[in-house]
Each structure stands twice: as C-alpha cells, then as structure tokens.
Amino acid sequence: MFEARHTMDAPTAMSADNGASGGAGGWFGPSSQPAMPGTEPDQSETAAEPPGTSGRATEHGTETGRGEPAPLEAISASDGIPSADPRVPVQSPSLPLGATTAPGVPTPQFPGLSPRDQPPSPDAVRIRRTMAEVAPVADKVTSYFYALLFVRHPGLRPMFPAAMDAQRDRLLRALLTAAEHIDNAPVLVDYLQNLGRAHRKYGTRAEHYPAVGECLIGALSKYASGSWDRETEAAWVRAYTRISQVMIDAAAADELRAPAWWHAEVVSHDLRTPHVAVVTVRPDQPYPFLAGQYTSLETPWWPRIWRHYSFASAPRSDGLLSFHVKAVPAGWVSNALVHRARPGDVIRLGPPTGSMTVDHTADSGLLCLGGGTGIAPIKALVEDVAEHGARRSVEVFYGARTDNDLYDIDSMLRLQQSHPWLSVRAVVDQQVHLQLPDAVRAYGPWHAYDAYLSGPPGMIRSGVDTLRSLGIPPARIRHDAVEELVLAQ
C-alpha cells in the first residue's frame, strides 16, 4: 500500500490543457473562484498546486533521498505511452468534499459514529480496491505517471528539479493518500488546505490541475486493469475533482494575505557537531508562525529542491528564525545548510504549517518526546509555554544514540533551571540500551497529559503505541510524523 508521505513537496505545476481534459471547466476542471469577502473577483490566474505533501523530512531537521530513477527525459511516446488519452473521460459534477458518491446514490450513514467509523462509501470502496491492486507495482505506477505527465505536458518539466531522486513519488503518493481518505472530510480538508497554501511557492495555477488528473487516471487504469471499470474511473474523477478544488480555494484565500515565499538572510551558523548545525536567519518581511510548526527551505545551491525543518524557538521579538539541521548522506539541502551556508547567504522560506502546537486554553501537563534534531520543536514548545506564563507541568524526554548527539542539552538544562515546572531527562540508547518511548514507561502516570512527539518516523510510531498503552487518548497525542499525519487521525 502506498504510504502518505509528509515529505511530498515536489512542484506539480502543469502546462496548459492539451485537449484531453476537455478544456476549461471540463474533466477535472476547477470551478470558478468565488469572490472573497470585501474584494472584487480576481481576474488573474490563481496560484495553486495539486496534492504533494507538505511536511518535514524523516527527522525534524534532516532530509532523505531515494534511489535515482530512470531518466524521464529519455521516455517518449514510442515507449508505449500514448500522446493523448483515447478514452472518453468521465464528466464529473461539482460535489462538496463530504459527498463521495454520484447524485442519487445514497451513502449509508449511522448516527453516533465518527467519520472514520462510518461504513465506507461506494466511491471509497472502489478507490481502495484500486490502491490494493497497484500497491505491489507502486514504482511502476509512479514512473508511468511521470512519464505520461512529461510526454503529454513537456512544458512542466523545467519546474521540477533537474534530478528527480527525492521527488519522483511524492506527488502521486499525496494524490493517493488524499483519495484513500476521501470519506474523512474533517481530516482531509485540513490536510489539503495546508497543501494548497504551502505549494503556492511553486507557481502552480488552477488550470494546471486537469493535466495531473488526466495522467493519474492513465497510470491507475493501466496498472489496476483487474478492478478498473467505468464506475471506478468515475469514482476517481469525483475524488480528484474535490481534492483539487479544496487546494485551489485554499491557495486563492492565502494569496490575499501572504506571499508565496519569503527571502531570509543567514545571520549565524553554529556547527554543534560535525553533522549538526543551528542556522539562524532573518526574513525580509514579517513571518508569522506558531511554536511547534515547521516550514520548507530552498537554498541557492539547489534551486527547486525544498526540504522541511521545524522552528527551533517560539516567535522572537527580533523576528529571527532558527533551525536545527542534520546533514545526512546524499542530502542535498541538509549538507548545503550544514557545510556550505554562511552568514550573508540568502535562502527562501515557504509558509509555516503543522498542527503540533500548544492549546493555551487548557491546563493539562505536557509530555514531550524529542529524538535527535526532533528536540528543535520541543524546545520551541517549552519557550511558548514559558512566554504564556502558565505554570503547567512540562516533562521533556530528550533521546539520542550517543552523548555527542545531545547537541542541545545545555540549552534545555538552562531552561529547566529557569522554570521549576519543567523537567528534562536525557535518554541515550548506548547507555541504557532502551529506546526513547520505552524509557517513558518508567515515569508517569501520563494519562492526564497532552503528548507531543518529534523525531524519526520509527520513533513516532513506537512512541504513539507506547503512549496509547499508557492511557493517553489518541486525541491528546500530537505529532507531525510524515507518513502518519493523515493515517493516524
């Protein structure tokens, strides 16, 4: 099964309609943009982007790479890829996100059940059947999808990075993730709105969406031939139409209040270990964010390559932003930020996103687990609680493989000395032979706490399981752990 990856940040701007989508307002075509309150209808093109996830990398301050795919530039129509889809596309009515079947086909609803517990709609059943069939050949589906996209719409290729190693599967996985959760409107709408806002930085416009939908259907119909029929195609068309419209609307609204990106000058570069640096930047204009959120960064050395990093402090009066960056093998952006960036260099920032923030209307304690550079947003949360003046208990478990990996322990201990409600415990794997989540079991009880987790996906998965077993309700466990952002809702 395809996983939802919160690191899917590939640009998905497409060239103009090639005719297969039926032209403006046709197959997958967005509806006309509503006028925003207090404004006249905007006649300009709306910046948006089809789904690609927006989130941090495998660890909050690191990035990951994938194997280099076959060069897509060498693929042509002679390789079995039709230059245009010969099928007659299914025309889809405009439906609200919560409507998952065609008009006149009722979806059974059971009062008292949450959206995730409701029986799946007929469209959701067909979509999941398709995904189960293509899961064993996910790489082939991905390659074929991009081949279709670049052959039919060659004008979009320059908007992607020159090398597609870390980007090639992100767009498709995000599309499939969103479609799989089409019945869970509250979770899906928030997920898609964040994507629509975050991906304005790629310069994608609303009229680019049909090309993505066309190629998505083309790839799925080829590799899900066993379950593909007219009803299945119609279900996918309806799902993608709703998905793209939520993103388009979110981008249009965001365009009225924020730029697509910010320029930021590096003002300090503190190399804490041979592979970890604290990078502080000054944005060229106000940059509003909340402690616990993250953003995407682009360096001048790798244009169009964006990676995601958490803010390492609460908002500061001087407007400076700090990030903890760990250089990883084959990590283009992380290595550039750790080993090449210097004061005076200018990077670009995407908009802030993420929901791992503190509810200051509550008075429950906070249980925070930070692994590696995942301590960055945990530190920001501690500062946020301190600035709000609340004397609520905050328990921090700082995990690392070795003593040297506790690169920020001194600043965390200084915070502990300043705030009697804060407790910081270091957990070093090589010393206690115990994983961070398991070390939490030795303390507590934690059932009355709100939990926050930040670090590698494996730590998040085991941490969530541990915290649930200790009696913390899932609704009180917060994290932005890449692939589980949607799946764990």
XYZ file of C-alpha atoms in Angstrom:
489
model
C 0.000 0.000 0.000
C 1.145 3.493 -0.739
C 2.036 5.420 2.392
C 1.135 9.004 2.995
C 4.429 10.844 2.980
C 4.551 14.186 4.695
C 7.666 14.986 2.735
C 5.992 15.148 -0.631
C 6.988 18.609 -1.754
C 7.563 18.125 -5.462
C 6.256 21.007 -7.573
C 3.262 19.990 -9.630
C 2.736 22.950 -11.907
C 1.436 21.747 -15.230
C 1.384 23.152 -18.728
C -1.801 24.272 -20.399
C -4.553 21.778 -21.201
C -3.642 19.557 -24.154
C -7.221 18.793 -25.012
C -7.580 15.528 -23.159
C -9.172 17.199 -20.207
C -11.958 18.735 -22.169
C -10.743 22.306 -21.908
C -11.539 24.894 -19.276
C -14.227 23.735 -16.920
C -14.080 20.193 -18.324
C -12.692 16.986 -16.887
C -11.148 17.777 -13.503
C -11.651 21.455 -14.298
C -11.892 23.710 -11.215
C -14.993 25.713 -10.574
C -14.811 29.468 -10.912
C -13.216 31.211 -7.986
C -15.650 32.815 -5.532
C -15.081 36.434 -4.668
C -13.500 36.831 -1.255
C -15.353 38.984 1.277
C -14.607 42.639 0.700
C -12.883 42.095 -2.638
C -13.760 42.201 -6.299
C -13.469 38.958 -8.270
C -9.830 38.438 -9.232
C -9.329 38.129 -12.976
C -5.760 36.899 -12.609
C -4.739 33.271 -12.561
C -4.832 31.655 -9.154
C -1.626 30.117 -7.816
C -2.170 26.597 -6.573
C -0.831 23.101 -6.861
C -2.215 19.591 -6.993
C -1.501 17.477 -3.960
C 2.036 16.854 -2.883
C 2.567 16.587 0.765
C 3.831 19.451 2.775
C 5.693 18.404 5.859
C 9.001 17.862 7.397
C 11.502 15.247 6.389
C 12.202 11.921 8.049
C 13.584 13.730 11.061
C 12.796 17.313 12.055
C 15.915 18.826 10.595
C 17.123 16.133 8.244
C 16.228 15.066 4.768
C 16.120 11.781 2.947
C 16.926 10.784 -0.583
C 15.747 7.932 -2.765
C 17.404 5.921 -5.499
C 17.871 7.703 -8.798
C 15.056 6.732 -11.212
C 15.485 6.068 -14.891
C 15.918 9.383 -16.729
C 12.415 10.504 -17.601
C 13.701 12.792 -20.312
C 14.563 9.686 -22.365
C 10.983 8.376 -22.324
C 8.867 9.112 -25.372
C 5.560 8.091 -26.882
C 7.374 5.243 -28.623
C 7.856 3.603 -25.220
C 4.221 2.641 -25.018
C 2.911 5.939 -23.669
C 0.055 7.387 -25.716
C 0.384 11.046 -26.610
C -3.228 11.601 -25.610
C -5.751 9.532 -23.712
C -8.036 7.856 -26.291
C -10.744 7.116 -23.738
C -13.716 9.393 -23.334
C -13.183 10.924 -19.904
C -15.960 10.676 -17.398
C -17.561 14.021 -16.758
C -17.791 14.778 -13.040
C -20.334 17.030 -11.363
C -19.098 19.508 -8.815
C -19.591 17.898 -5.409
C -18.800 19.055 -1.884
C -15.910 17.245 -0.276
C -18.127 15.229 2.025
C -20.181 13.854 -0.892
C -18.444 10.711 -2.075
C -20.962 9.203 -4.473
C -22.761 10.390 -7.556
C -26.066 12.270 -7.139
C -28.919 9.930 -6.408
C -26.676 7.218 -4.944
C -27.121 7.399 -1.168
C -24.251 6.790 1.177
C -25.388 4.963 4.326
C -24.869 6.984 7.491
C -25.024 5.685 11.025
C -25.788 8.318 13.682
C -23.403 8.341 16.605
C -20.398 7.085 14.645
C -17.425 9.314 13.902
C -16.496 9.884 10.245
C -13.682 7.336 10.415
C -16.069 4.698 11.846
C -18.791 5.166 9.234
C -19.060 2.416 6.624
C -17.074 3.392 3.522
C -18.930 4.997 0.656
C -19.161 3.172 -2.697
C -16.544 5.551 -4.133
C -14.168 4.871 -1.241
C -14.574 1.125 -1.711
C -13.649 1.396 -5.392
C -10.707 3.692 -4.671
C -9.265 1.379 -2.025
C -9.724 -1.610 -4.309
C -7.656 0.193 -6.938
C -4.931 1.044 -4.436
C -4.728 -2.536 -3.203
C -4.166 -3.709 -6.787
C -1.462 -1.180 -7.646
C 0.418 -1.414 -4.325
C 2.701 -4.297 -5.433
C 3.765 -2.305 -8.518
C 3.941 1.143 -6.902
C 7.276 2.033 -8.530
C 5.952 1.209 -11.985
C 2.817 3.269 -11.408
C 4.911 6.219 -10.272
C 7.285 6.043 -13.240
C 4.443 5.707 -15.712
C 2.556 8.599 -14.128
C 5.517 10.951 -14.512
C 6.296 9.664 -17.991
C 2.742 10.464 -19.060
C 2.974 13.850 -17.424
C 6.241 14.857 -19.070
C 5.446 13.434 -22.507
C 1.979 14.953 -22.754
C 2.916 18.181 -20.981
C 6.621 18.815 -21.632
C 6.294 22.429 -20.559
C 6.098 21.403 -16.911
C 9.433 19.541 -16.808
C 11.554 22.648 -16.108
C 9.510 23.293 -12.963
C 10.801 20.094 -11.401
C 14.333 19.696 -10.018
C 16.909 18.568 -12.553
C 17.269 15.293 -10.640
C 14.089 13.549 -9.557
C 15.610 11.205 -6.978
C 13.799 12.515 -3.897
C 10.829 13.944 -5.761
C 9.575 11.279 -8.141
C 6.979 9.566 -5.962
C 5.809 12.445 -3.780
C 3.069 13.892 -5.937
C 1.470 10.558 -6.746
C 1.618 9.352 -3.170
C -0.060 12.510 -1.951
C -2.838 12.126 -4.508
C -3.422 8.539 -3.483
C -3.304 9.390 0.218
C -5.916 12.082 -0.195
C -8.136 9.836 -2.305
C -7.925 6.959 0.164
C -9.229 9.221 2.941
C -11.946 10.807 0.851
C -14.643 9.844 3.388
C -12.924 11.582 6.325
C -13.791 15.152 5.381
C -12.582 16.964 8.562
C -9.098 15.447 8.389
C -8.841 15.609 4.622
C -9.902 19.237 4.279
C -7.253 20.393 6.759
C -4.626 18.248 5.028
C -5.473 19.603 1.581
C -5.778 23.222 2.661
C -2.268 23.078 4.095
C -1.016 21.630 0.820
C -2.750 24.265 -1.252
C -1.271 27.088 0.820
C 2.202 25.604 1.139
C 2.590 24.841 -2.551
C 1.977 28.328 -3.849
C 5.744 28.696 -3.873
C 5.942 26.513 -6.980
C 3.875 28.952 -9.038
C 1.205 26.439 -9.949
C -2.108 27.733 -11.270
C -5.623 26.373 -11.081
C -5.742 25.478 -14.786
C -2.795 23.108 -14.310
C -4.808 20.592 -12.297
C -6.505 18.795 -15.221
C -3.160 17.542 -16.558
C -2.351 15.871 -13.244
C -5.779 14.259 -13.037
C -5.587 13.008 -16.591
C -2.231 11.317 -16.002
C -3.289 9.948 -12.629
C -6.236 8.183 -14.265
C -3.989 6.999 -17.097
C -1.464 5.414 -14.740
C -4.049 3.812 -12.472
C -6.133 2.390 -15.325
C -3.021 0.751 -16.811
C -1.866 -0.964 -13.609
C -5.257 -1.646 -11.974
C -6.777 -3.294 -15.023
C -8.203 -6.115 -12.940
C -10.527 -3.832 -10.978
C -10.836 -0.889 -13.358
C -14.208 -0.133 -14.930
C -16.325 2.889 -15.755
C -17.677 3.180 -12.204
C -14.163 3.060 -10.740
C -12.967 5.736 -13.135
C -15.932 7.912 -12.208
C -15.107 7.489 -8.506
C -11.518 8.635 -9.073
C -12.638 11.595 -11.165
C -15.032 12.729 -8.454
C -12.385 12.278 -5.756
C -9.728 14.213 -7.638
C -12.159 16.989 -8.540
C -12.975 17.528 -4.878
C -9.333 17.245 -3.802
C -8.099 19.799 -6.307
C -10.894 22.266 -5.587
C -10.104 22.368 -1.859
C -6.469 23.107 -2.655
C -7.320 25.757 -5.237
C -9.644 27.558 -2.846
C -7.111 27.455 -0.010
C -4.368 28.864 -2.228
C -6.649 31.632 -3.500
C -7.534 32.699 0.034
C -3.910 32.568 1.165
C -2.797 34.690 -1.774
C -4.717 37.628 -0.320
C -2.805 37.632 2.968
C 0.671 36.173 2.499
C 3.452 35.946 -0.097
C 4.207 32.657 -1.811
C 7.664 32.658 -0.170
C 9.998 34.781 1.955
C 13.670 35.573 1.385
C 15.771 35.145 4.523
C 19.417 36.036 5.188
C 21.600 33.726 7.242
C 22.801 35.735 10.257
C 24.515 32.977 12.234
C 25.730 29.431 11.656
C 26.615 27.391 14.749
C 28.160 23.987 13.997
C 27.273 21.953 17.103
C 28.687 18.626 15.881
C 30.435 17.624 12.631
C 26.994 16.944 11.168
C 24.541 19.197 13.041
C 24.254 22.976 12.732
C 21.931 25.572 14.217
C 21.150 28.007 11.410
C 19.535 31.366 12.245
C 18.013 33.564 9.542
C 16.330 36.972 9.251
C 13.277 37.046 6.924
C 12.908 40.021 4.605
C 9.386 40.701 5.945
C 7.331 39.612 8.968
C 6.976 35.853 9.181
C 4.108 34.751 11.445
C 4.225 31.213 12.832
C 3.408 29.208 15.956
C 5.789 27.243 18.168
C 5.755 23.602 17.103
C 5.233 24.356 13.416
C 7.686 23.860 10.561
C 8.457 25.330 7.150
C 10.189 24.437 3.874
C 13.610 25.791 2.887
C 15.252 26.234 -0.514
C 18.963 27.032 -0.825
C 20.610 28.963 -3.674
C 22.792 25.929 -4.445
C 19.905 23.574 -5.243
C 17.097 25.528 -6.943
C 13.612 23.958 -6.789
C 14.728 21.492 -4.084
C 12.770 22.173 -0.890
C 13.193 20.421 2.447
C 11.240 20.808 5.660
C 12.564 21.938 9.026
C 10.974 22.752 12.362
C 11.331 26.120 14.049
C 13.698 25.710 16.982
C 12.223 28.519 19.070
C 8.980 30.285 19.792
C 8.383 33.524 17.831
C 11.008 36.093 18.837
C 10.705 39.850 19.210
C 13.642 40.362 16.829
C 11.940 38.283 14.125
C 14.822 35.819 13.781
C 14.165 32.157 12.987
C 16.384 29.224 13.986
C 16.555 25.693 12.597
C 18.427 22.574 13.696
C 19.821 20.848 10.604
C 21.436 17.424 10.456
C 23.447 16.597 7.332
C 22.652 13.142 6.013
C 24.305 11.127 3.220
C 23.096 12.310 -0.204
C 21.129 15.069 1.493
C 21.494 17.983 -0.886
C 19.773 20.669 1.169
C 20.907 19.440 4.580
C 24.561 19.200 3.526
C 24.402 22.643 1.945
C 22.943 24.162 5.112
C 25.404 22.410 7.441
C 28.638 22.548 5.437
C 28.226 25.382 2.940
C 25.888 28.074 4.285
C 27.479 31.097 5.906
C 26.243 34.449 7.268
C 25.156 36.636 4.380
C 23.767 33.804 2.259
C 20.098 34.156 1.313
C 17.665 31.249 1.330
C 13.939 31.053 0.623
C 11.225 30.045 3.107
C 7.856 28.585 2.333
C 4.847 29.303 4.565
C 4.609 27.821 8.069
C 2.475 24.763 8.589
C 1.868 21.991 11.104
C -0.548 21.366 13.961
C 1.804 20.275 16.747
C 1.007 23.422 18.733
C 0.032 24.060 22.347
C -3.566 24.690 23.389
C -3.131 27.545 25.855
C -6.759 27.376 26.978
C -6.027 24.048 28.699
C -4.088 23.497 31.907
C -3.062 19.873 31.451
C 0.582 18.906 31.630
C 2.741 18.406 28.548
C 4.687 15.209 27.886
C 7.266 15.880 25.139
C 9.407 13.286 23.371
C 12.157 14.621 21.102
C 14.566 12.355 19.255
C 17.733 13.718 17.635
C 17.086 17.032 15.912
C 13.435 16.482 16.814
C 14.319 18.352 20.009
C 14.027 21.594 17.982
C 10.218 21.948 18.022
C 10.081 20.575 21.577
C 12.335 23.420 22.677
C 10.042 25.857 20.877
C 7.033 24.450 22.729
C 8.764 24.875 26.098
C 9.567 28.504 25.278
C 5.970 29.024 24.171
C 4.601 27.744 27.498
C 7.047 29.961 29.383
C 6.055 33.063 27.412
C 2.386 32.483 28.155
C 3.162 32.474 31.878
C 1.314 29.249 32.612
C 2.780 27.124 35.396
C 1.747 23.809 33.850
C 3.968 20.780 34.195
C 6.165 20.074 31.169
C 8.105 16.800 31.045
C 10.716 16.513 28.279
C 12.445 13.279 27.265
C 15.421 14.043 25.007
C 16.533 10.953 23.102
C 19.875 10.368 21.354
C 22.049 7.497 20.225
C 25.225 8.787 21.912
C 26.251 11.553 24.291
C 27.572 13.541 21.333
C 24.113 13.545 19.790
C 22.770 15.527 22.773
C 23.972 18.663 20.994
C 21.337 20.940 22.584
C 21.236 19.532 26.099
C 22.898 22.608 27.655
C 20.206 24.973 26.425
C 17.478 22.573 27.546
C 19.039 22.343 31.037
C 19.228 26.139 31.216
C 15.510 26.276 30.512
C 14.971 23.733 33.283
C 16.935 25.880 35.745
C 14.803 28.918 34.856
C 11.423 27.182 35.068
C 10.607 24.946 38.056
C 7.649 23.412 36.196
C 10.000 21.952 33.550
C 11.787 18.605 33.809
C 14.324 17.451 31.206
C 15.566 13.856 31.027
C 18.197 12.668 28.562
C 17.852 9.122 27.231
C 20.979 7.814 25.490
C 20.480 4.488 23.685
C 24.054 3.281 24.092
C 23.965 3.865 27.851
C 20.608 2.419 28.856
C 20.053 0.063 25.901
C 16.484 1.350 25.806
C 14.531 3.165 23.123
C 13.178 6.593 23.996
C 9.453 5.694 24.061
C 10.126 2.715 26.332
C 12.069 4.899 28.777
C 8.895 6.932 29.298
C 7.244 3.883 30.871
C 9.495 4.229 33.919
C 7.823 7.517 34.864
C 4.311 8.850 34.993
C 1.429 8.313 35.203
C 0.753 10.160 31.935
C -2.959 9.631 31.263
C -3.775 13.270 32.164
C -1.047 14.764 29.948
C -1.086 16.095 26.400
C 1.696 14.356 24.474
C 3.971 15.818 21.768
C 6.361 13.719 19.686
C 9.051 14.873 17.278
C 11.743 12.819 15.605
C 12.287 9.985 13.125
C 9.168 8.135 11.908
C 10.169 4.928 13.679
C 10.368 6.746 16.998
C 6.994 8.363 16.358
C 5.325 5.043 15.553
C 6.650 3.292 18.646
C 6.063 6.402 20.742
C 2.405 6.651 19.771
C 1.887 2.961 20.562
C 3.590 3.365 23.940
C 1.620 6.450 24.912
C -1.684 4.861 23.981
C -0.808 1.808 26.050
C -0.143 4.146 28.990
C -3.652 5.525 28.811
C -3.221 8.754 26.818
C -6.176 9.105 24.432
C -5.224 9.383 20.738
C -6.848 12.835 20.554
C -4.265 14.096 23.086
C -1.215 12.840 21.166
C 0.198 15.377 18.724
C 2.914 14.977 16.132
C 3.720 15.818 12.543
C 5.303 12.487 11.747
C 5.405 12.494 7.966
C 3.546 9.443 6.674
C 1.311 9.176 9.752
C -0.030 12.728 9.614
C -3.219 11.575 7.914
C -3.187 7.848 8.610
C -3.138 8.190 12.400
C -6.114 10.564 12.542
